[in-house]
Coordinates of C-alpha atoms in Angstrom, one line a residue:
Chain J
M1 CA 124.6 70.0 198.7
A2 CA 122.2 71.6 196.1
D3 CA 124.0 69.8 193.3
R4 CA 123.8 66.5 195.0
S5 CA 120.2 66.7 195.8
T6 CA 119.2 67.5 192.2
L7 CA 121.4 64.7 191.0
A8 CA 119.8 62.3 193.4
R9 CA 116.3 63.3 192.3
T10 CA 116.6 63.4 188.5
P11 CA 117.1 59.7 187.7
I12 CA 113.7 58.8 189.1
G13 CA 111.8 62.0 189.6
R14 CA 112.3 64.3 186.7
R15 CA 112.9 62.3 183.6
P16 CA 110.2 61.8 181.0
G17 CA 110.8 58.0 181.5
R18 CA 108.7 58.3 184.6
Y19 CA 105.6 59.3 182.6
V20 CA 106.2 56.6 180.0
L21 CA 106.4 54.0 182.8
R22 CA 103.2 55.3 184.4
L23 CA 101.4 55.1 181.0
V24 CA 102.6 51.6 180.4
V25 CA 101.6 50.3 183.8
T26 CA 98.3 52.0 183.7
A27 CA 97.5 50.7 180.2
Y28 CA 98.6 47.2 181.2
L29 CA 96.4 47.1 184.2
F30 CA 93.5 48.7 182.3
F31 CA 93.5 46.1 179.5
L32 CA 94.2 43.2 181.8
V33 CA 92.1 43.9 184.8
A34 CA 89.8 47.0 184.7
W35 CA 88.3 46.7 181.2
P36 CA 87.4 43.0 181.3
L37 CA 85.9 43.4 184.8
Y38 CA 84.0 46.5 183.6
L39 CA 82.6 44.5 180.6
V40 CA 81.3 41.8 183.0
G41 CA 79.5 44.5 184.8
R42 CA 78.2 46.1 181.6
N43 CA 76.9 42.8 180.3
T44 CA 75.2 42.1 183.6
F45 CA 73.3 45.4 183.3
A46 CA 72.7 45.2 179.6
D47 CA 68.9 44.9 180.1
G48 CA 68.8 46.8 183.4
F49 CA 68.4 44.7 186.5
A50 CA 66.5 41.9 184.6
S51 CA 69.3 39.3 184.5
L52 CA 70.4 40.0 188.0
A53 CA 66.8 39.6 189.2
D54 CA 66.5 36.3 187.1
V55 CA 69.6 34.9 188.7
L56 CA 68.6 35.9 192.3
T57 CA 65.1 34.3 192.0
D58 CA 66.4 31.0 190.6
P59 CA 66.5 28.7 193.6
D60 CA 69.3 26.7 192.2
V61 CA 71.5 29.7 191.8
V62 CA 70.6 31.0 195.3
H63 CA 71.5 27.6 196.7
A64 CA 74.8 27.7 194.8
L65 CA 75.6 31.2 196.2
R66 CA 74.7 30.1 199.7
L67 CA 76.8 27.0 199.3
T68 CA 79.8 29.0 198.1
V69 CA 79.6 31.3 201.1
V70 CA 79.3 28.4 203.5
I71 CA 82.3 26.6 202.0
A72 CA 84.4 29.7 201.7
V73 CA 83.7 30.9 205.3
T74 CA 84.4 27.4 206.7
A75 CA 87.6 27.1 204.7
V76 CA 88.8 30.6 205.8
V77 CA 88.1 29.8 209.5
I78 CA 90.1 26.6 209.2
N79 CA 92.9 28.3 207.2
T80 CA 93.1 31.2 209.7
V81 CA 93.4 29.0 212.8
F82 CA 96.0 26.6 211.2
G83 CA 97.7 29.4 209.3
V84 CA 98.4 31.4 212.4
G85 CA 99.5 28.2 214.2
I86 CA 101.8 27.2 211.4
S87 CA 103.2 30.7 211.2
L88 CA 104.1 30.7 214.9
L89 CA 105.7 27.3 214.5
L90 CA 107.8 28.4 211.5
V91 CA 109.0 31.7 213.0
R92 CA 109.3 31.0 216.7
Y93 CA 110.6 27.4 216.8
H94 CA 113.5 25.5 215.3
F95 CA 113.0 21.9 214.3
P96 CA 114.4 19.5 211.8
G97 CA 112.5 19.5 208.5
K98 CA 111.5 23.2 208.8
R99 CA 112.7 23.9 205.3
A100 CA 110.8 21.0 203.9
L101 CA 107.7 22.2 205.6
N102 CA 108.2 25.6 204.1
V103 CA 108.5 24.2 200.6
L104 CA 105.4 22.0 201.2
L105 CA 103.4 25.1 202.2
D106 CA 104.1 26.7 198.8
M107 CA 102.8 23.6 196.9
P108 CA 99.2 24.7 196.9
L109 CA 100.2 27.9 195.0
S110 CA 102.2 26.1 192.4
V111 CA 100.1 23.0 191.8
S112 CA 97.1 23.3 189.5
P113 CA 93.8 23.2 191.4
I114 CA 92.6 20.4 189.2
V115 CA 95.5 18.2 190.3
V116 CA 94.6 19.0 193.9
G117 CA 91.1 17.8 193.2
L118 CA 92.3 14.6 191.6
A119 CA 94.7 14.0 194.5
L120 CA 91.9 14.4 197.0
V121 CA 89.7 11.9 195.1
L122 CA 92.6 9.4 195.3
V123 CA 92.8 9.7 199.0
Y124 CA 89.2 10.3 200.1
G125 CA 87.2 8.8 197.2
G126 CA 84.3 6.8 198.5
R127 CA 84.8 3.7 196.3
D128 CA 88.5 3.2 195.7
G129 CA 90.2 6.0 197.7
W130 CA 93.0 5.3 200.0
F131 CA 91.2 6.5 203.1
G132 CA 87.7 7.1 201.7
P133 CA 86.0 3.7 202.1
T134 CA 86.9 3.6 205.8
L135 CA 85.4 7.0 206.3
E136 CA 82.4 6.1 204.2
A137 CA 81.8 3.0 206.3
A138 CA 81.8 5.3 209.3
G139 CA 79.0 7.4 207.6
L140 CA 81.2 10.3 206.5
Q141 CA 81.1 11.0 202.8
I142 CA 84.0 13.3 201.7
I143 CA 84.1 13.2 198.0
F144 CA 81.0 14.5 196.0
A145 CA 79.9 16.1 199.3
V146 CA 80.5 19.4 201.1
P147 CA 83.4 18.2 203.3
G148 CA 85.5 17.4 200.2
M149 CA 84.7 20.8 198.7
V150 CA 85.8 22.5 201.9
L151 CA 88.9 20.3 201.9
A152 CA 89.7 21.3 198.3
T153 CA 89.2 25.0 199.1
V154 CA 91.3 24.8 202.3
F155 CA 94.1 23.2 200.3
V156 CA 94.1 25.8 197.6
A157 CA 94.0 28.8 199.9
L158 CA 96.4 27.3 202.5
P159 CA 99.5 29.5 202.1
L160 CA 97.7 32.9 201.9
V161 CA 97.3 33.5 205.7
I162 CA 100.8 32.1 206.4
R163 CA 102.5 34.2 203.8
E164 CA 100.9 37.3 205.2
V165 CA 101.5 36.5 208.9
V166 CA 105.1 35.1 208.8
P167 CA 106.9 38.3 207.7
V168 CA 104.9 40.3 210.4
L169 CA 105.9 37.8 213.1
Q170 CA 109.5 37.9 211.9
E171 CA 109.5 41.7 212.0
L172 CA 107.9 41.7 215.4
G173 CA 110.6 39.5 217.1
D174 CA 109.9 37.7 220.3
E175 CA 111.1 40.3 222.9
Q176 CA 107.6 41.6 223.6
E177 CA 106.5 38.0 224.2
Q178 CA 109.4 37.4 226.5
A179 CA 108.6 40.6 228.4
A180 CA 104.9 39.4 228.8
R181 CA 106.1 36.0 230.1
S182 CA 108.4 37.6 232.6
L183 CA 105.5 39.8 233.8
G184 CA 103.5 36.7 234.6
A185 CA 101.5 36.0 231.5
N186 CA 101.1 32.3 230.4
A187 CA 101.4 31.2 226.8
L188 CA 97.7 31.8 226.0
Q189 CA 97.6 35.2 227.7
T190 CA 100.7 36.2 225.9
F191 CA 99.3 35.2 222.5
R192 CA 95.9 36.9 223.1
R193 CA 97.2 40.1 224.6
I194 CA 100.5 40.7 222.9
T195 CA 101.1 38.5 219.8
L196 CA 97.6 38.6 218.2
P197 CA 97.1 42.4 218.5
S198 CA 100.6 42.9 216.9
I199 CA 99.9 40.6 213.9
K200 CA 96.3 41.7 213.6
W201 CA 96.6 43.4 210.2
G202 CA 98.7 40.5 208.7
V203 CA 95.9 38.1 209.8
I204 CA 93.1 40.3 208.4
Y205 CA 94.9 40.7 205.1
G206 CA 95.5 37.0 204.9
V207 CA 91.8 36.3 205.7
V208 CA 90.6 38.6 203.0
L209 CA 92.9 37.1 200.4
S210 CA 91.8 33.6 201.5
L211 CA 88.2 34.6 201.4
A212 CA 88.5 36.1 197.9
R213 CA 90.4 33.0 196.7
S214 CA 88.0 30.6 198.3
L215 CA 84.9 32.2 196.8
G216 CA 86.4 32.0 193.4
E217 CA 87.8 28.4 193.6
F218 CA 86.8 26.4 190.5
G219 CA 89.1 23.6 189.4
A220 CA 89.6 21.6 192.6
V221 CA 86.0 22.0 193.7
K222 CA 84.7 20.9 190.3
V223 CA 86.6 17.6 190.5
V224 CA 85.6 16.8 194.1
S225 CA 82.0 18.1 194.1
G226 CA 80.4 15.9 191.5
N227 CA 78.6 19.1 190.4
V228 CA 75.1 18.0 191.4
L229 CA 72.5 20.7 190.7
G230 CA 70.9 22.1 193.9
E231 CA 73.3 20.1 196.0
T232 CA 77.0 20.4 195.4
R233 CA 77.1 23.0 192.7
T234 CA 78.9 26.2 193.8
S235 CA 78.6 29.7 192.2
T236 CA 81.7 29.2 190.0
L237 CA 80.3 26.0 188.7
V238 CA 77.0 27.7 188.0
V239 CA 78.8 30.4 185.9
E240 CA 80.4 27.7 183.8
E241 CA 77.2 25.7 183.4
K242 CA 75.2 28.8 182.3
Y243 CA 78.0 29.9 180.0
L244 CA 78.2 26.5 178.3
N245 CA 74.4 26.4 178.0
F246 CA 74.4 29.8 176.1
D247 CA 72.7 31.5 179.1
K248 CA 75.2 34.3 178.8
A249 CA 73.1 36.8 180.7
G250 CA 72.8 34.5 183.7
A251 CA 76.6 33.6 183.5
Y252 CA 77.5 37.3 183.5
A253 CA 75.2 38.1 186.4
T254 CA 76.5 35.3 188.6
A255 CA 80.1 36.2 187.7
F256 CA 79.3 39.8 188.5
L257 CA 78.1 38.8 192.0
L258 CA 81.3 36.8 192.6
A259 CA 83.5 39.6 191.5
L260 CA 81.5 42.1 193.5
V261 CA 82.1 40.2 196.8
A262 CA 85.8 39.8 196.2
V263 CA 86.3 43.5 195.2
A264 CA 84.3 44.6 198.2
C265 CA 86.5 42.5 200.5
I266 CA 89.6 44.2 199.3
I267 CA 88.2 47.7 199.3
V268 CA 86.9 47.3 202.9
V269 CA 90.4 46.2 204.1
S270 CA 92.3 48.9 202.3
V271 CA 89.9 51.5 203.8
L272 CA 90.2 49.9 207.3
R273 CA 93.9 49.4 207.3
P274 CA 95.7 52.2 209.1
K275 CA 97.6 54.6 206.9
E276 CA 101.0 54.3 208.5
E277 CA 101.2 50.5 207.8
R278 CA 102.6 49.4 204.5
Chain U
M1 CA 115.7 37.7 247.8
S2 CA 119.3 36.6 247.2
I3 CA 120.1 34.6 244.1
E4 CA 122.2 31.5 244.3
I5 CA 123.6 30.2 241.0
S6 CA 125.4 26.9 241.3
H7 CA 127.4 25.0 238.7
V8 CA 125.3 26.4 235.8
G9 CA 126.4 25.3 232.3
K10 CA 124.9 26.3 228.9
R11 CA 125.8 25.4 225.4
F12 CA 124.5 26.7 222.1
G13 CA 125.5 24.0 219.7
D14 CA 129.3 23.8 219.9
F15 CA 129.6 27.2 221.6
V16 CA 130.0 27.0 225.4
A17 CA 128.2 30.1 226.7
L18 CA 128.5 29.3 230.4
D19 CA 131.0 26.8 231.9
N20 CA 130.2 25.6 235.4
V21 CA 129.3 29.1 236.8
S22 CA 128.6 29.6 240.5
V23 CA 127.8 33.0 241.8
S24 CA 125.9 34.2 244.8
I25 CA 124.1 37.5 244.4
P26 CA 123.4 39.3 247.6
S27 CA 120.0 40.5 248.6
G28 CA 119.0 44.1 248.2
R29 CA 122.1 45.1 246.4
L30 CA 122.8 46.4 242.9
T31 CA 125.0 43.9 241.2
A32 CA 126.6 44.2 237.8
L33 CA 127.5 41.3 235.5
L34 CA 130.4 42.8 233.6
G35 CA 132.3 41.4 230.7
P36 CA 133.0 41.6 227.0
S37 CA 130.3 40.8 224.4
G38 CA 129.7 37.1 223.9
G39 CA 131.2 36.3 227.3
G40 CA 128.0 34.7 228.6
K41 CA 126.7 37.4 231.0
S42 CA 123.4 38.0 229.1
T43 CA 122.9 34.3 228.9
L44 CA 123.3 34.0 232.7
L45 CA 120.8 36.8 233.2
R46 CA 118.3 35.2 230.9
I47 CA 118.8 31.9 232.8
I48 CA 118.0 33.7 236.0
A49 CA 114.8 35.1 234.4
G50 CA 113.8 31.7 233.0
L51 CA 113.9 33.0 229.4
E52 CA 116.7 30.4 228.8
H53 CA 117.2 27.0 230.4
A54 CA 120.5 25.9 231.9
D55 CA 121.8 22.6 230.6
T56 CA 123.3 21.8 234.0
G57 CA 123.2 23.4 237.5
R58 CA 120.7 25.0 239.7
I59 CA 119.2 28.5 240.2
E60 CA 117.7 29.4 243.6
I61 CA 115.8 32.7 244.0
D62 CA 115.0 33.8 247.5
G63 CA 115.6 30.2 248.8
V64 CA 113.2 28.6 246.2
D65 CA 114.6 26.3 243.6
A66 CA 113.7 28.1 240.3
T67 CA 115.7 25.9 237.9
R68 CA 112.7 24.4 236.3
L69 CA 110.2 27.2 236.9
P70 CA 108.7 28.9 233.8
P71 CA 109.4 32.7 233.6
Q72 CA 105.9 33.7 234.6
K73 CA 106.3 31.8 237.9
R74 CA 109.6 33.3 239.0
N75 CA 108.3 36.8 239.9
V76 CA 111.3 38.6 238.3
G77 CA 111.2 41.9 236.6
F78 CA 113.1 41.9 233.3
V79 CA 114.2 45.0 231.4
F80 CA 115.5 44.5 227.8
Q81 CA 118.1 46.4 226.0
H82 CA 115.7 47.4 223.2
Y83 CA 112.9 48.1 225.7
A84 CA 110.4 45.4 224.4
A85 CA 107.6 47.9 224.8
F86 CA 104.2 46.6 224.0
K87 CA 103.7 48.8 220.9
H88 CA 99.9 48.6 220.7
L89 CA 99.3 49.5 224.4
S90 CA 99.5 53.0 225.9
V91 CA 102.2 53.7 228.5
R92 CA 99.7 53.2 231.3
R93 CA 98.5 49.9 229.9
N94 CA 102.2 48.8 229.5
V95 CA 102.9 49.5 233.1
A96 CA 99.6 47.9 234.2
F97 CA 100.2 44.7 232.2
G98 CA 101.6 42.6 235.0
L99 CA 98.9 43.7 237.4
E100 CA 96.1 43.1 234.9
I101 CA 97.5 39.5 234.4
R102 CA 97.4 39.1 238.2
K103 CA 93.7 40.2 238.1
R104 CA 94.2 43.0 240.7
P105 CA 91.2 45.3 241.3
K106 CA 90.9 48.2 238.9
D107 CA 91.3 51.0 241.5
E108 CA 94.4 49.3 243.0
I109 CA 95.9 49.0 239.5
D110 CA 95.2 52.7 238.8
R111 CA 96.8 53.8 242.1
R112 CA 99.9 51.7 241.6
V113 CA 100.4 52.8 238.0
D114 CA 100.1 56.4 239.0
E115 CA 102.8 55.9 241.7
L116 CA 105.1 54.1 239.3
L117 CA 104.7 56.7 236.6
A118 CA 105.6 59.4 239.1
L119 CA 108.6 57.3 240.2
V120 CA 109.9 57.2 236.6
H121 CA 108.8 60.8 235.9
L122 CA 106.4 59.9 233.1
Q123 CA 103.1 61.1 234.8
Q124 CA 102.1 63.3 231.8
F125 CA 102.9 60.6 229.2
G126 CA 100.4 57.9 230.4
E127 CA 98.1 58.1 227.4
R128 CA 100.9 58.1 224.8
L129 CA 102.0 55.1 222.8
P130 CA 105.6 53.9 223.2
A131 CA 106.4 55.1 219.7
Q132 CA 105.7 58.6 220.9
L133 CA 108.4 58.4 223.6
S134 CA 112.1 58.9 223.3
G135 CA 114.5 56.0 224.0
G136 CA 115.2 57.1 227.5
Q137 CA 111.5 57.5 228.3
R138 CA 110.8 54.1 226.8
Q139 CA 113.4 52.5 229.0
R140 CA 112.0 54.2 232.1
M141 CA 108.5 52.9 231.1
A142 CA 110.0 49.4 230.8
L143 CA 111.5 49.8 234.2
A144 CA 108.2 50.9 235.7
R145 CA 106.5 48.0 234.0
A146 CA 109.0 45.5 235.5
L147 CA 108.7 47.1 239.0
A148 CA 104.8 47.1 238.9
V149 CA 104.6 43.4 239.8
E150 CA 106.9 44.0 242.9
P151 CA 109.4 41.5 241.7
T152 CA 111.7 39.7 244.1
V153 CA 114.6 40.5 241.7
L154 CA 115.0 43.1 239.0
L155 CA 117.1 42.0 236.0
L156 CA 118.3 44.5 233.4
D157 CA 120.0 43.3 230.2
E158 CA 122.3 46.1 228.9
P159 CA 119.6 48.5 229.9
F160 CA 121.3 51.6 228.6
G161 CA 123.1 50.1 225.7
A162 CA 120.8 51.5 223.0
L163 CA 120.8 55.1 224.3
D164 CA 123.1 57.9 223.4
A165 CA 126.0 58.8 225.8
K166 CA 124.3 61.7 227.5
V167 CA 121.0 59.9 228.2
R168 CA 122.9 56.9 229.3
K169 CA 124.8 58.9 231.9
E170 CA 121.5 60.4 233.2
L171 CA 119.8 57.1 233.4
R172 CA 122.7 55.5 235.1
D173 CA 122.6 58.1 237.9
W174 CA 118.9 57.8 238.1
L175 CA 119.0 54.0 238.4
R176 CA 121.4 54.3 241.3
R177 CA 119.1 56.8 243.1
L178 CA 116.0 54.6 242.2
H179 CA 117.7 51.6 243.7
D180 CA 118.5 53.6 246.9
E181 CA 114.7 54.3 247.1
V182 CA 113.3 50.9 246.1
H183 CA 116.0 48.5 247.5
V184 CA 114.9 45.6 245.2
T185 CA 117.7 43.0 244.5
T186 CA 118.9 44.2 241.1
V187 CA 121.2 42.6 238.6
F188 CA 122.3 44.4 235.5
V189 CA 124.4 43.3 232.6
T190 CA 126.9 45.7 231.0
H191 CA 130.1 45.6 229.0
D192 CA 131.0 49.2 230.1
Q193 CA 133.4 49.0 233.0
A194 CA 132.8 52.7 233.9
E195 CA 129.0 52.0 234.2
A196 CA 129.7 49.0 236.5
L197 CA 132.2 50.8 238.6
E198 CA 130.0 53.8 239.0
V199 CA 126.6 52.2 239.7
A200 CA 127.1 48.8 241.2
D201 CA 127.6 47.7 244.8
E202 CA 129.0 44.4 243.6
I203 CA 130.6 43.4 240.3
V204 CA 130.8 39.9 238.8
V205 CA 133.3 39.8 236.0
I206 CA 132.4 37.2 233.4
N207 CA 134.5 36.2 230.5
D208 CA 134.5 33.2 228.2
G209 CA 131.6 31.6 230.1
R210 CA 133.5 31.7 233.4
V211 CA 133.5 34.0 236.4
E212 CA 136.9 35.8 236.6
Q213 CA 136.3 37.7 239.9
T214 CA 133.5 38.9 242.2
G215 CA 133.7 41.8 244.5
S216 CA 133.0 45.4 245.2
P217 CA 134.2 48.0 242.7
D218 CA 137.1 49.0 245.0
D219 CA 138.1 45.3 245.4
L220 CA 138.2 44.8 241.7
Y221 CA 139.9 48.0 240.8
D222 CA 142.6 47.8 243.6
R223 CA 143.0 44.1 243.8
P224 CA 142.3 42.6 240.4
A225 CA 142.5 38.8 240.6
N226 CA 144.2 38.3 237.2
E227 CA 145.4 40.0 234.1
F228 CA 142.0 39.9 232.4
V229 CA 140.2 41.8 235.2
M230 CA 143.1 44.3 235.4
R231 CA 142.9 44.9 231.7
F232 CA 139.1 45.0 231.5
L233 CA 138.5 47.5 234.3
G234 CA 140.6 50.3 233.0
P235 CA 143.6 51.4 231.0
V236 CA 146.8 49.5 231.6
T237 CA 150.3 49.7 230.5
Q238 CA 153.2 47.3 231.0
L239 CA 156.5 48.0 232.7
D240 CA 158.9 45.0 232.6
D241 CA 156.5 42.1 233.3
Q242 CA 154.1 44.1 235.5
L243 CA 150.7 45.4 234.3
V244 CA 150.0 48.7 235.9
R245 CA 147.6 51.6 235.5
P246 CA 149.2 54.5 233.5
H247 CA 148.4 57.0 236.3
D248 CA 150.2 54.8 238.9
L249 CA 153.5 55.3 237.2
Q250 CA 155.8 58.0 238.4
I251 CA 158.1 59.9 236.1
H252 CA 161.4 61.4 237.4
T253 CA 163.9 63.4 235.5
R254 CA 166.7 61.9 237.6
P255 CA 167.4 58.2 238.5
E256 CA 165.8 57.2 241.8
P257 CA 165.9 53.8 243.5
S258 CA 164.4 51.0 241.4
T259 CA 163.6 53.3 238.4
V260 CA 163.8 52.3 234.8
A261 CA 165.5 54.6 232.3
G262 CA 164.0 55.7 229.0
R263 CA 163.1 58.5 226.7
A264 CA 159.8 60.4 226.3
T265 CA 158.9 59.5 222.7
R266 CA 155.5 61.0 222.3
I267 CA 153.5 63.5 224.4
T268 CA 149.7 63.9 223.8
R269 CA 147.3 66.0 225.6
V270 CA 143.8 64.5 226.0
G271 CA 141.6 67.0 227.7
F272 CA 142.6 67.3 231.4
E273 CA 145.4 64.8 231.2
I274 CA 148.7 64.4 229.5
R275 CA 149.7 61.1 228.0
V276 CA 153.4 60.5 227.7
E277 CA 154.8 57.5 225.8
V278 CA 158.1 56.4 227.2
T279 CA 160.5 54.0 225.3
T280 CA 162.6 52.3 227.9
I281 CA 166.2 51.3 227.3
T282 CA 165.0 47.7 226.7
G283 CA 162.8 49.1 223.9
Q284 CA 159.5 48.7 225.7
V285 CA 156.9 51.4 225.0
V286 CA 155.1 52.4 228.3
T287 CA 152.2 54.9 228.6
V288 CA 152.1 57.2 231.5
T289 CA 149.3 59.6 232.3
L290 CA 149.9 62.8 234.2
T291 CA 147.8 65.7 235.3
R292 CA 148.6 69.1 233.6
N293 CA 150.2 70.4 236.8
E294 CA 152.5 67.3 237.3
F295 CA 153.5 67.6 233.6
L296 CA 154.3 71.3 233.9
A297 CA 156.3 70.8 237.1
L298 CA 158.4 68.2 235.4
G299 CA 159.0 70.3 232.3
L300 CA 159.1 67.3 230.0
R301 CA 159.8 67.6 226.3
N302 CA 159.9 65.1 223.5
D303 CA 163.0 63.0 223.6
A304 CA 163.9 64.0 227.2
A305 CA 165.6 61.4 229.3
V306 CA 163.2 60.1 232.0
H307 CA 163.2 57.5 234.8
L308 CA 160.1 55.5 235.6
R309 CA 158.8 53.6 238.6
I310 CA 155.6 52.2 239.8
A311 CA 154.1 54.2 242.7
P312 CA 154.1 52.3 246.0
N313 CA 151.0 50.3 246.8
S314 CA 149.6 50.5 243.3
P315 CA 147.6 47.5 241.9
T316 CA 149.7 45.5 239.5
T317 CA 149.5 42.1 237.9
A318 CA 152.2 40.0 236.5
V319 CA 151.7 39.4 232.8
A320 CA 151.4 35.8 231.6
T321 CA 152.3 36.4 228.0
T322 CA 155.4 38.6 227.7
D323 CA 155.5 38.6 223.9
Q324 CA 153.1 41.5 223.7
P325 CA 155.0 44.5 222.2
S326 CA 152.3 47.1 222.8
S327 CA 151.6 48.1 226.3
T328 CA 148.2 49.6 226.1
S329 CA 145.1 47.5 226.2
P330 CA 142.2 48.2 223.8
S331 CA 140.1 49.5 226.8
L332 CA 142.4 52.5 227.0
A333 CA 140.6 54.1 224.1
A334 CA 137.2 53.2 225.4
S335 CA 137.6 54.6 228.8
H336 CA 138.7 58.1 227.9

């Protein structure tokens, strides 16, 4: 027994390879993620709080930040509701075309956001879009307006909630739901009292990833927004604009704010998330 | 509170799970649906509960046509093999679930949950989560949860299947006593013939989507309707073209009227009983079980000449397929 247990442990636990592996991974993450992010922070605070204060007192930037938050939150709400719905459909029901739907749901992750933007213009464009003129006649402008930007953001972050929730639902099985039904609960009561509490952490994690992704969306939004200063310019577009206009301090400060929110989201969740899960 | 099942059929794709099944389950009794895995008994139970829909036929619970009713309107209690405990709720909240859904007053719920926890001996575990209970405790919790809504029928799908042998035995006895106290019409699914014979008032034997026989444990054991029921309910062996229980065979050392001659080819002791394999003059291998005392009185040895006959009034069935060389059914191993 003693021989076997040391044998079992050595390959992973005791060899020097373990330390080499640790070093490689740490270095890789450091140069790829930590160091660049740190530099953004250092550049932001190069002259103390001056550039951050400049950015936060610029009404155009403040408008852009606010717009980003509105669009991101709207997109996350939409993606959460539909994401949970689609996950239930995928896991709990059998229907023809299920595999096709599954592939379609991964499209947003594989297609470049700029393609998404162009595709939306083709459909919803106010002048020669497939569907746009009709909507525009009804007084609803999609492209070069907030609805189009929300649409683009929803599209890009679509799979994130689903890919978090589907495995949790599969793992959960449907016995608890059947038990609830047999005890007198209707579909809504079963969902609210049994399913939702059980998939809670999957949903929260999906929401946080979607939020982070939505705050940072650039390509698709750039195409559909029209990038009008003080109207449809989001924070990511501000960063680009400032960078291209040699306002590096402003660009870094805005970028720092964006990164800060995203990092905060992920930290909050990993602190909240119960230790025994994952 | 009786359940009338008439002409129920169910297919899953090409597989026929139930083929025109009609059963009448009596009120206030403990009925077992017994049969091999994949025979359709769980499907039938799930159709009674409304968790599955019959393709054809009709289900009546307590005189009410329930065929199209959703599960939450049938007022049945269902207990799953793997407990289906609500993992995020405490034991108390699990048991209270059905009452909370029915919007009963808080103090009534508290009182009822206390009663039920006492009934299933889980009083001191009320605040625990299901993950902190053992398998047997979880199944008792599931039972209390199902009983909380005062169901017209209680349905249990292989309720003890996931438990180890000792706990299974305890829970089996306990279910019998509980039923004697509560008297709710109860149907449970099992593939274990000992469990059905020991616990049930009535047994419905289901195989290949059809009902083979319905009756009391004594009926089924003493008067099996066919070869399948005979083989499924206990060990059998074959003498000529008759299926018979190995303990219903008599061994004599001298020829007697209507005995068959042979030799004892193998003698095995299994606990309290002795299993003797006899090869008859026609080459048929027959298994006979004896008690230790019978065996000692006979003074049998390997290769001794013996004479066999079926004890008078023993249940036997004629075998349809005579080409079977081995005389013992697979259930012999399972039942000892």
